Amino acid sequence: MINRHSHGGRFVAPVLVILALGAARLHAQTLDPGYDVKDHYVKSSAMVPMRDGVKLFTIIYTPKDTSQSVPIMLFRTPYSIPPYEPDKYKPLLGPSQQFDKDGYIFVFQDARGKFRSEGEFEVMKPFKPVKKTSKDVDESSDTYDTIDWLLKNTRHQNGRVGMWGISYPGWQTAMGIMEAHPALKAASPQASPADMFIGDDFHHNGAFRFQYAFSWLAGNARARSTSTSATERPAPFDYGTPDGYRFFMNIGTPARVDSLYFHGNVPAWNDFMNHPNYDSYWQAQNVEKDMKNIKPAILNVAGWFDAEDFYGPMSIYRAIEKNNPGNRSTLVVGPWLHGGWSRMKGDTLGSIRFGSNTGEYFRDNVQYPFFNYYLRDKGDWKGTEAIVFETGRNEWKKYDTWPPKNSVATSLYFQPNGKLSFDPPKDNPEPFDSYVNDPNKPVPFSAETRTTNGHLWMVEDQRFAAARPDVLVYETEPLTEDVTVAGPVIASLNVATTGTDSDFIVKLIDVYPGNAPDNTPNLSGVRMGDFQMLVGADVFRAKYRNSYTMPEAMVPNKVTKIEYDIRDKYHTFLKGHRVMVQVQSSWFQVIDRNPGRFMDIYHAQPSDFQKTTQKVYRSPQYPSKLVVRLLKDVV
């Protein structure tokens, strides 16, 4: 995310988190106006020593009612922990107000090297499974040392600790459960990244997330000047235009960003440019390999429409399940954007309605009972393996495995004339569809005019893209019965290109009936008849088809298989709806442009960008399809 060795460097919440929480104010968690945190808690602060002598700034809220011993809830973050003033209090301390009213000891800590904490900050600092000296520190050891200090220096605590966090604090929670302190009994890593090259913030399947990386690093990765306050947030980057498409086209290629805008003040950008492949720089940050011997109970949380960190929580969940078969682990996935479950009602996202307040359901019926059970021995927590929201039908479901046992892998095949069918393709005199990809006129990722990713494009109406000649569209007939997809969705393509490299973006879309009623109220004016709801999508950079570490050129005009995971879904395509798949080779400005040449794309010159003709085959010999898991009725 920023300079891997940025001593005291600035680091604030990712742009998407800021946007998500800003939007959430319109549908925010309702707080009891009669409950004042200051009336019930005493605030104090401490510099907590770590094993290497570095001290971390920590704010502690202790209940005024000392008649009983209570658990500790720990939140560690590089995003700051305001208010820092001793006489000012947070309006909400816990994940929800129920925690505040119950009376916990709430602890907030600036991560090493951030804001008022000492030391050197390193983004996604790799876990050290072997710590030979007191100088071998990581986020796991800092969490351990913090808990140990709290147990020795706070009164009226019951010896149990819980930990939670979203996004980067979610990753710090994931670090905290490795070699965990015995007192850490329950933890909830929420939207935690796991691998920044394969599927989280900065790359997806090797393709660089240009716009997000730029906005995140521009706002968070500049070195702090000596005159800057330890609690002051940096000013947002001034794009000089609301038109992100034009802004990033004018930049050209990612390597030009430093000379145009950063001027050496954001070293992480140049680190990224020097590590275009999945080398040790990225591999060391992968947390999946370190999810072993996990002792605390885990509540892993993800959002179906999280544009930043959906791969992370799903892969962390699977790694815990694989490596720790006895762990009390639960996966929760709802119809949310990045972090939306923490503050939003969760009843709507863009033009899509979910029929209930899913955020409130999670906070009241899942998150609160989980911590209450493991930290206070209260309630009857029934933590089934997976608690997941089925979009389309809009229902919460519980399963003892994920994907559900009664889901069956089934193929949806591309057919002639833009058809999509569960039937395998037949011989056809024209066994492929083709389109011309022009990197100088890339397909936009959204119909909105934006300089940042925003938070609604993962459910956005895709009609703007379907009309383009460089986007292939395949669609079923209207469904005669409900069809439910539950589990991973695999894009399996047989393709060819006239170039030596290419990107392939596959989108899974729910097409509403032509007579679908508009939303009421309809403040945005969106017509829902034939609305194309984006259910899931992802990109794959073809040169990584065999290895992320050793990219290989495409052979021009040679049929080549590209297969990749566009991630789990739990969605019902209702009777009368259609299933649509779109295929394209640019997704700008979310993904940087592929010039169509096998090369170091970050340093491409204008002359390197070329038009290429892409062919997507749909013959018996070379079928292209989506492999989905369909939920079958149990007989």
XYZ file of C-alpha atoms in Angstrom:
635
model
C 0.000 0.000 0.000
C 2.829 2.428 0.730
C 6.586 2.470 1.110
C 7.578 -0.784 2.766
C 10.113 1.100 4.901
C 8.528 4.478 5.540
C 9.711 5.695 8.929
C 6.860 7.594 10.493
C 5.164 7.865 7.085
C 1.616 9.101 6.827
C -1.123 6.540 6.552
C -4.833 7.192 6.673
C -7.928 5.231 5.726
C -8.061 3.965 2.126
C -10.030 6.175 -0.206
C -12.741 3.550 -0.625
C -13.217 3.228 3.121
C -13.602 6.995 3.416
C -16.139 7.033 0.609
C -18.016 4.039 1.959
C -18.309 5.432 5.445
C -19.247 8.845 4.042
C -22.050 7.315 2.018
C -23.065 5.210 4.988
C -24.120 8.305 6.891
C -27.285 8.348 4.815
C -28.194 4.886 6.112
C -26.138 4.859 9.296
C -26.413 2.657 12.324
C -28.941 4.287 14.603
C -27.457 5.237 17.965
C -29.427 5.840 21.120
C -29.255 9.658 21.487
C -29.765 9.288 25.223
C -26.583 7.268 25.653
C -23.405 9.323 26.137
C -20.092 7.459 26.143
C -18.525 10.110 28.364
C -21.125 9.454 31.058
C -20.173 5.781 31.253
C -16.444 5.576 30.499
C -13.149 6.983 31.712
C -10.583 7.760 29.016
C -6.840 7.378 29.495
C -3.764 6.881 27.321
C -0.432 5.102 27.568
C 2.727 4.429 25.606
C 2.760 0.639 25.584
C 6.275 -0.897 25.311
C 6.996 -3.635 22.766
C 9.688 -6.298 23.119
C 12.171 -4.262 21.060
C 11.712 -1.121 23.172
C 9.419 0.730 20.747
C 6.354 2.260 22.427
C 2.913 2.376 20.817
C 0.382 5.081 21.610
C -2.758 3.550 23.071
C -6.091 5.011 24.202
C -8.099 3.060 26.780
C -11.775 3.538 27.602
C -12.657 1.904 30.929
C -16.223 1.552 32.284
C -17.018 3.728 35.292
C -19.010 0.818 36.670
C -16.358 -1.352 38.339
C -18.764 -3.764 40.001
C -17.807 -6.546 37.609
C -14.796 -7.695 35.622
C -15.256 -7.238 31.866
C -13.480 -8.314 28.666
C -11.120 -6.189 26.610
C -11.918 -5.277 22.989
C -8.774 -4.356 21.054
C -8.651 -2.326 17.831
C -5.253 -1.707 16.198
C -4.966 0.583 13.189
C -2.618 2.690 11.078
C -5.533 5.048 10.272
C -5.344 7.072 13.544
C -7.498 6.795 16.671
C -9.123 10.211 17.163
C -10.068 12.111 19.155
C -6.623 12.431 20.722
C -7.675 15.186 23.126
C -8.096 13.756 26.667
C -11.470 15.443 27.202
C -13.019 14.350 23.894
C -14.639 10.934 23.435
C -15.642 8.744 20.522
C -19.434 8.634 20.034
C -19.198 4.864 19.502
C -16.553 2.569 20.970
C -17.447 -0.969 19.979
C -18.500 -2.571 16.713
C -22.063 -1.588 17.709
C -23.635 0.324 20.577
C -24.677 -2.886 22.306
C -21.016 -3.406 23.238
C -20.797 0.091 24.729
C -23.894 -0.418 26.861
C -22.706 -3.827 28.076
C -19.473 -2.367 29.368
C -16.215 -3.569 27.828
C -12.727 -2.154 28.182
C -12.106 -0.663 24.729
C -8.512 -0.256 23.582
C -7.441 1.671 20.473
C -3.838 1.688 19.306
C -1.857 3.523 16.638
C 0.174 0.928 14.740
C 3.940 0.997 14.902
C 5.327 4.078 13.149
C 1.941 5.757 12.729
C 0.638 8.992 14.213
C 1.676 9.070 17.907
C 3.347 5.652 18.002
C 7.094 5.216 17.829
C 8.979 3.003 15.411
C 9.064 2.310 11.712
C 5.948 1.503 9.730
C 6.050 -1.204 7.067
C 2.967 -1.879 4.983
C 1.778 -5.500 5.075
C 4.859 -6.396 7.085
C 5.389 -10.131 6.593
C 4.764 -12.456 9.504
C 7.930 -13.886 11.058
C 7.250 -17.469 12.148
C 10.658 -17.632 13.830
C 11.660 -14.784 16.102
C 15.286 -15.259 17.109
C 15.799 -11.974 18.962
C 13.764 -9.189 20.531
C 14.308 -7.221 17.330
C 12.254 -9.723 15.314
C 8.908 -7.967 15.491
C 5.796 -7.960 13.352
C 2.121 -7.141 13.793
C 1.608 -10.492 15.503
C 4.221 -9.803 18.171
C 3.007 -6.212 18.645
C -0.503 -7.565 19.261
C 0.821 -10.164 21.698
C 2.877 -7.585 23.621
C -0.037 -5.156 23.758
C -2.387 -7.780 25.196
C 0.232 -8.872 27.702
C 0.679 -5.292 28.894
C -3.065 -4.704 29.136
C -3.561 -7.780 31.304
C -0.884 -6.521 33.705
C -1.912 -2.860 33.729
C -5.704 -2.644 33.524
C -8.024 -3.339 36.414
C -11.405 -5.054 36.441
C -10.745 -7.106 33.305
C -11.757 -10.747 33.153
C -8.655 -12.035 31.380
C -10.310 -12.382 27.976
C -9.593 -10.288 24.922
C -11.471 -9.835 21.648
C -10.145 -8.155 18.512
C -11.812 -6.774 15.407
C -11.086 -4.541 12.427
C -12.026 -3.797 8.821
C -9.694 -3.581 5.817
C -6.161 -2.822 7.071
C -7.261 -3.137 10.726
C -8.854 -6.401 9.581
C -5.447 -7.499 8.298
C -3.909 -6.514 11.639
C -6.550 -8.669 13.310
C -5.540 -11.533 11.016
C -1.931 -10.986 12.095
C -3.015 -10.975 15.741
C -4.444 -14.491 15.561
C -1.070 -15.905 14.472
C 0.911 -17.103 17.484
C -1.864 -15.451 19.467
C -1.675 -14.494 23.110
C -3.594 -17.108 25.132
C -5.978 -14.392 26.355
C -7.130 -13.614 22.809
C -10.273 -15.733 22.793
C -12.228 -14.315 19.839
C -11.278 -12.317 16.752
C -13.093 -10.973 13.715
C -10.907 -10.095 10.718
C -13.265 -8.239 8.397
C -12.464 -7.515 4.717
C -8.828 -8.272 5.386
C -6.525 -8.343 2.358
C -4.562 -11.545 1.930
C -2.564 -11.234 -1.290
C -1.987 -7.908 -3.024
C -0.961 -9.470 -6.339
C -3.541 -12.203 -6.779
C -6.804 -10.706 -5.672
C -6.794 -7.730 -3.319
C -6.269 -3.973 -3.440
C -3.441 -3.427 -5.915
C -3.701 -6.287 -8.425
C -6.216 -8.813 -9.611
C -4.672 -11.867 -11.251
C -1.571 -9.874 -12.119
C -3.424 -6.907 -13.645
C -2.568 -3.589 -11.987
C -5.419 -1.649 -10.367
C -4.215 1.703 -11.674
C -6.819 4.102 -10.339
C -7.085 2.626 -6.849
C -3.321 2.317 -6.354
C -2.836 5.911 -7.473
C -5.528 7.371 -5.238
C -4.507 5.293 -2.215
C -0.807 6.042 -2.461
C -1.304 9.704 -3.353
C -3.373 10.187 -0.234
C -1.528 7.936 2.185
C 2.057 7.220 1.204
C 3.866 10.551 1.274
C 6.550 10.880 3.926
C 5.513 13.050 6.853
C 7.417 16.300 7.145
C 8.924 17.218 10.510
C 6.519 20.158 10.743
C 3.418 17.990 10.371
C 1.336 17.288 13.454
C 1.390 13.683 14.636
C -2.406 13.615 14.355
C -2.894 15.671 11.189
C -4.320 14.003 8.087
C -2.859 14.914 4.673
C -4.882 16.925 2.180
C -6.552 14.869 -0.577
C -4.910 14.748 -3.981
C -6.170 17.419 -6.372
C -6.889 15.794 -9.752
C -7.795 19.111 -11.348
C -10.765 17.424 -13.050
C -13.685 15.133 -12.150
C -12.955 13.099 -15.296
C -10.807 10.171 -14.207
C -10.935 8.541 -17.641
C -9.246 11.587 -19.189
C -6.872 12.027 -16.233
C -5.482 8.491 -16.399
C -5.400 8.417 -20.201
C -3.281 11.566 -20.080
C -0.852 9.884 -17.689
C -0.321 7.127 -20.237
C 1.441 4.338 -18.362
C 1.967 3.831 -14.618
C 5.724 4.492 -14.640
C 5.075 8.122 -15.661
C 3.216 8.850 -12.420
C 6.379 9.557 -10.449
C 7.769 12.137 -12.870
C 4.359 13.768 -13.350
C 3.019 13.852 -9.794
C 4.966 12.071 -7.053
C 8.519 13.298 -7.748
C 10.127 10.675 -5.521
C 7.950 11.507 -2.527
C 5.971 8.260 -2.744
C 8.657 5.559 -2.818
C 6.096 2.754 -2.802
C 4.955 3.685 -6.299
C 8.451 3.067 -7.614
C 8.633 -0.148 -5.588
C 5.531 -1.313 -7.417
C 7.029 -0.363 -10.761
C 10.146 -2.408 -9.936
C 8.117 -5.521 -9.045
C 5.759 -6.162 -11.972
C 5.589 -9.928 -11.353
C 4.758 -12.123 -8.361
C 8.233 -12.133 -6.846
C 9.355 -12.323 -3.208
C 8.247 -8.710 -2.629
C 4.599 -9.745 -3.042
C 4.868 -13.378 -1.958
C 6.151 -12.453 1.494
C 2.966 -10.487 2.187
C 0.658 -13.411 1.446
C -1.030 -14.310 4.754
C -2.612 -17.575 3.606
C 0.654 -19.469 4.066
C 0.828 -18.374 7.720
C -2.694 -19.330 8.846
C -1.553 -22.206 11.047
C -2.134 -23.117 14.684
C -4.967 -20.602 14.977
C -6.409 -20.824 18.499
C -8.998 -17.993 18.936
C -12.562 -18.410 17.686
C -12.819 -16.633 14.320
C -15.624 -14.635 12.709
C -14.496 -13.934 9.140
C -16.567 -11.240 7.369
C -16.856 -10.322 3.682
C -19.180 -8.424 1.353
C -20.431 -9.880 -1.934
C -19.919 -6.474 -3.585
C -16.632 -5.482 -1.956
C -14.526 -4.062 -4.782
C -11.298 -4.023 -2.765
C -10.948 -7.027 -0.466
C -13.228 -9.937 -1.253
C -10.470 -12.351 -2.208
C -8.794 -11.749 1.157
C -11.462 -12.855 3.638
C -12.510 -15.806 1.471
C -8.947 -17.087 1.121
C -8.199 -16.514 4.819
C -11.328 -18.480 5.703
C -10.276 -21.354 3.443
C -6.707 -21.341 4.784
C -7.947 -21.513 8.384
C -10.294 -24.352 7.494
C -7.555 -26.271 5.714
C -4.808 -25.817 8.281
C -6.867 -25.749 11.485
C -9.669 -28.322 11.200
C -10.591 -27.950 14.863
C -10.893 -24.169 14.855
C -14.241 -22.588 15.706
C -14.439 -20.561 12.504
C -17.494 -18.961 10.917
C -17.735 -17.244 7.534
C -20.230 -14.398 7.128
C -20.932 -12.830 3.725
C -23.640 -10.248 3.095
C -24.731 -7.899 0.298
C -22.294 -5.168 1.243
C -19.655 -2.872 -0.143
C -16.260 -2.581 1.571
C -17.013 -2.317 5.293
C -20.690 -1.537 4.718
C -21.829 -3.991 7.411
C -20.278 -1.854 10.149
C -22.421 1.260 9.799
C -24.990 0.919 7.004
C -28.488 -0.458 7.338
C -27.669 -2.760 4.444
C -31.091 -2.595 2.824
C -29.899 -1.145 -0.470
C -26.867 -0.686 -2.680
C -27.214 1.588 -5.684
C -30.370 0.542 -7.524
C -30.508 -2.881 -5.849
C -32.862 -3.531 -2.927
C -32.278 -6.361 -0.449
C -35.590 -6.379 1.379
C -34.218 -6.050 4.921
C -31.623 -4.237 7.004
C -28.827 -6.739 6.491
C -26.218 -4.642 8.300
C -28.365 -4.484 11.396
C -28.997 -8.228 11.194
C -25.257 -8.879 11.167
C -24.486 -6.523 14.033
C -27.356 -7.696 16.255
C -27.621 -11.395 15.430
C -24.101 -12.422 14.471
C -21.297 -10.106 15.575
C -22.639 -9.204 19.024
C -23.606 -12.785 20.029
C -20.234 -14.092 18.807
C -18.164 -11.859 21.067
C -20.659 -12.018 23.934
C -20.432 -15.806 23.967
C -16.669 -16.200 23.800
C -15.750 -13.245 26.025
C -18.550 -13.301 28.627
C -20.048 -16.810 28.489
C -23.411 -15.252 27.684
C -26.013 -16.239 25.139
C -26.267 -19.285 22.963
C -24.001 -18.654 19.986
C -24.896 -21.008 17.170
C -21.966 -20.346 14.901
C -22.661 -22.508 11.886
C -19.883 -22.795 9.322
C -21.329 -20.216 6.929
C -23.902 -17.457 7.414
C -24.520 -16.057 3.935
C -27.021 -13.748 2.288
C -28.615 -15.003 -0.905
C -29.000 -12.028 -3.237
C -31.797 -12.143 -5.787
C -34.087 -14.035 -3.434
C -32.849 -11.815 -0.566
C -32.670 -14.321 2.286
C -30.144 -15.181 4.988
C -29.082 -18.825 4.995
C -26.878 -21.001 7.219
C -24.757 -23.933 6.030
C -22.418 -26.380 7.689
C -20.045 -26.149 4.713
C -19.197 -23.542 2.112
C -19.916 -23.999 -0.723
C -23.092 -25.870 0.281
C -22.918 -29.641 -0.069
C -25.892 -29.644 -2.432
C -24.218 -27.337 -4.958
C -23.166 -28.969 -8.212
C -20.604 -27.720 -10.732
C -22.416 -26.863 -13.968
C -21.252 -25.208 -17.193
C -22.861 -22.276 -18.966
C -21.599 -22.371 -22.569
C -21.154 -19.531 -25.027
C -23.212 -20.133 -28.179
C -23.590 -18.535 -31.635
C -25.615 -15.347 -32.009
C -24.874 -14.201 -28.468
C -26.682 -17.082 -26.813
C -25.785 -18.626 -23.462
C -26.925 -22.128 -22.568
C -26.358 -25.106 -20.280
C -26.075 -27.230 -23.455
C -22.586 -27.869 -24.874
C -21.849 -26.102 -28.188
C -22.330 -27.826 -31.523
C -20.244 -27.587 -34.684
C -20.640 -24.241 -36.407
C -19.031 -22.808 -39.556
C -18.016 -19.748 -37.487
C -16.608 -21.270 -34.269
C -15.663 -17.984 -32.593
C -16.714 -14.397 -31.956
C -14.268 -11.563 -32.359
C -13.793 -7.937 -31.452
C -11.112 -5.298 -31.903
C -9.525 -4.067 -28.690
C -8.085 -0.565 -28.986
C -6.074 0.384 -25.876
C -6.363 4.023 -26.926
C -10.140 3.786 -26.534
C -10.528 1.356 -23.612
C -13.863 0.200 -22.220
C -14.671 2.262 -19.097
C -15.378 0.468 -15.837
C -18.351 2.690 -15.022
C -20.850 5.005 -16.625
C -20.138 7.510 -13.851
C -17.596 10.304 -14.159
C -15.080 9.518 -11.423
C -11.450 9.966 -10.383
C -11.691 7.239 -7.725
C -13.300 3.820 -7.809
C -16.265 4.703 -5.645
C -18.316 1.966 -4.088
C -21.378 1.175 -6.198
C -19.875 0.007 -9.484
C -19.911 -3.633 -8.384
C -23.722 -3.638 -8.736
C -23.896 -1.050 -11.524
C -26.158 -1.362 -14.560
C -23.954 -2.746 -17.371
C -26.018 -1.529 -20.319
C -23.394 1.144 -21.005
C -20.833 -1.603 -21.743
C -23.148 -4.038 -23.539
C -23.686 -1.499 -26.321
C -19.986 -1.268 -27.217
C -18.609 -3.205 -30.218
C -15.542 -4.286 -28.185
C -17.666 -6.110 -25.601
C -19.067 -9.570 -26.366
C -22.481 -10.344 -24.882
C -23.952 -13.806 -24.252
C -27.414 -14.236 -22.761
C -29.834 -17.024 -21.882
C -33.499 -17.077 -22.743
C -35.789 -15.940 -19.905
C -35.475 -18.490 -17.127
C -38.436 -20.810 -16.594
C -37.451 -21.394 -12.954
C -35.189 -19.869 -10.327
C -31.479 -20.650 -10.764
C -29.206 -20.276 -7.720
C -25.427 -19.971 -7.993
C -23.616 -20.847 -4.753
C -19.821 -20.987 -4.641
C -16.872 -20.161 -6.908
C -17.525 -18.943 -10.467
C -14.813 -20.036 -12.903
C -14.263 -18.337 -16.253
C -12.951 -20.916 -18.735
C -12.107 -19.326 -22.082
C -10.491 -20.511 -25.291
C -9.154 -17.382 -26.919
C -6.698 -16.068 -29.469
C -5.198 -12.648 -30.082
C -3.228 -11.030 -32.862
C -0.914 -9.600 -30.211
C 1.411 -11.252 -27.697
C -0.480 -10.341 -24.519
C -4.012 -9.391 -23.556
C -6.377 -8.903 -20.654
C -9.692 -10.725 -20.440
C -12.497 -9.421 -18.256
C -15.524 -11.639 -17.647
C -18.714 -10.325 -16.042
C -21.636 -12.328 -14.659
C -24.856 -10.294 -14.965
C -28.493 -10.647 -13.893
C -30.802 -9.163 -16.548
C -34.150 -8.082 -15.155
C -37.385 -8.626 -17.127
C -38.435 -5.823 -19.442
C -41.467 -5.083 -17.279
C -39.562 -4.955 -13.974
C -41.011 -2.116 -11.865
C -38.900 0.906 -11.024
C -37.771 1.479 -7.471
C -40.001 3.617 -5.258
C -38.869 6.249 -4.575
C -36.762 6.512 -7.716
C -34.576 9.497 -6.938
C -31.877 8.444 -9.424
C -34.342 7.965 -12.265
C -32.964 4.506 -13.150
C -35.396 2.361 -15.141
C -35.295 -1.249 -13.959
C -36.805 -2.856 -17.064
C -33.971 -4.919 -18.639
C -31.590 -3.596 -15.970
C -28.227 -5.416 -16.147
C -27.113 -5.953 -12.552
C -23.439 -6.773 -12.204
C -23.269 -9.863 -9.971
C -19.548 -10.571 -10.264
C -16.564 -9.795 -12.472
C -12.802 -10.063 -12.606
C -9.813 -9.644 -14.894
C -6.946 -11.902 -15.896
C -3.685 -10.799 -17.532
C -2.977 -13.523 -20.086
C 0.804 -13.577 -19.736
C 0.302 -15.046 -16.238
C -1.830 -17.964 -17.468
C 0.829 -20.525 -16.512
C 2.727 -18.710 -13.779
C 2.461 -15.428 -11.897
C 6.211 -15.437 -11.358
C 7.303 -16.365 -14.900
C 5.056 -14.611 -17.443
C 4.892 -15.978 -20.993
C 3.999 -14.313 -24.271
C 0.887 -15.305 -26.163
C 1.515 -16.832 -29.586
C -0.332 -14.647 -32.114
C -3.511 -16.267 -33.471
C -2.968 -19.468 -31.478
C -5.950 -20.781 -29.525
C -5.029 -20.566 -25.843
C -6.924 -21.578 -22.728
C -7.392 -18.938 -20.048
C -9.070 -20.097 -16.850
C -9.512 -18.171 -13.641
C -11.764 -17.656 -10.630
C -14.048 -14.617 -10.610
C -14.788 -15.459 -6.973
C -17.653 -16.868 -4.971
C -21.256 -15.790 -5.423
C -24.548 -16.669 -3.787
C -27.201 -15.279 -6.090
C -30.544 -16.417 -7.402
C -31.478 -15.504 -10.951
C -35.233 -15.383 -10.560
C -37.747 -16.894 -12.949
C -38.241 -14.532 -15.883
C -34.728 -13.053 -15.526
C -31.856 -13.827 -17.893
C -28.255 -14.811 -17.171
C -25.767 -12.694 -19.116
C -22.008 -12.910 -19.564
C -19.915 -10.086 -20.986
C -16.330 -10.465 -22.216
C -13.953 -7.588 -22.924
C -10.229 -6.793 -22.881
C -10.079 -3.440 -21.109
C -11.636 -2.148 -17.896
C -10.337 1.372 -17.594
C -9.417 3.092 -15.325
C -9.765 0.408 -12.663
C -7.170 -1.653 -14.568
C -4.213 -0.221 -16.446
C -4.243 -0.665 -20.216
C -2.607 -3.720 -21.739
C -0.745 -2.599 -24.895
C -1.268 -5.984 -26.545
C 2.455 -6.658 -26.432
C 4.394 -8.967 -24.139
C 6.499 -6.507 -22.169
C 6.901 -4.598 -18.924
C 3.560 -2.832 -19.212
C 4.341 -0.241 -16.549
C 7.074 1.212 -18.762
C 5.310 0.977 -22.117
C 5.718 3.851 -24.570
C 2.852 5.338 -26.622
C 4.109 3.493 -29.699
C 3.738 0.158 -27.883
C -0.050 0.376 -27.692
C -1.655 -1.391 -30.617
C -5.063 -2.532 -31.748
C -5.508 -6.272 -31.502
C -8.220 -8.610 -32.683
C -9.463 -10.950 -29.983
C -11.233 -14.206 -30.733
C -13.367 -16.063 -28.188
C -14.019 -19.633 -29.329
C -17.281 -21.509 -28.701
C -16.879 -24.812 -30.549
C -17.005 -28.416 -29.286
C -13.217 -28.569 -29.583
C -12.615 -25.156 -27.989
C -15.582 -24.283 -25.771
C -15.757 -21.130 -23.693
C -17.915 -21.183 -20.609
C -18.599 -20.184 -17.048
C -18.427 -23.021 -14.541
C -20.856 -22.248 -11.734
C -22.078 -24.237 -8.772
C -25.855 -24.555 -8.929
C -27.804 -25.199 -5.770
C -29.893 -28.347 -6.129
C -32.878 -29.310 -4.006
C -32.069 -32.049 -1.512
C -34.310 -35.056 -2.196
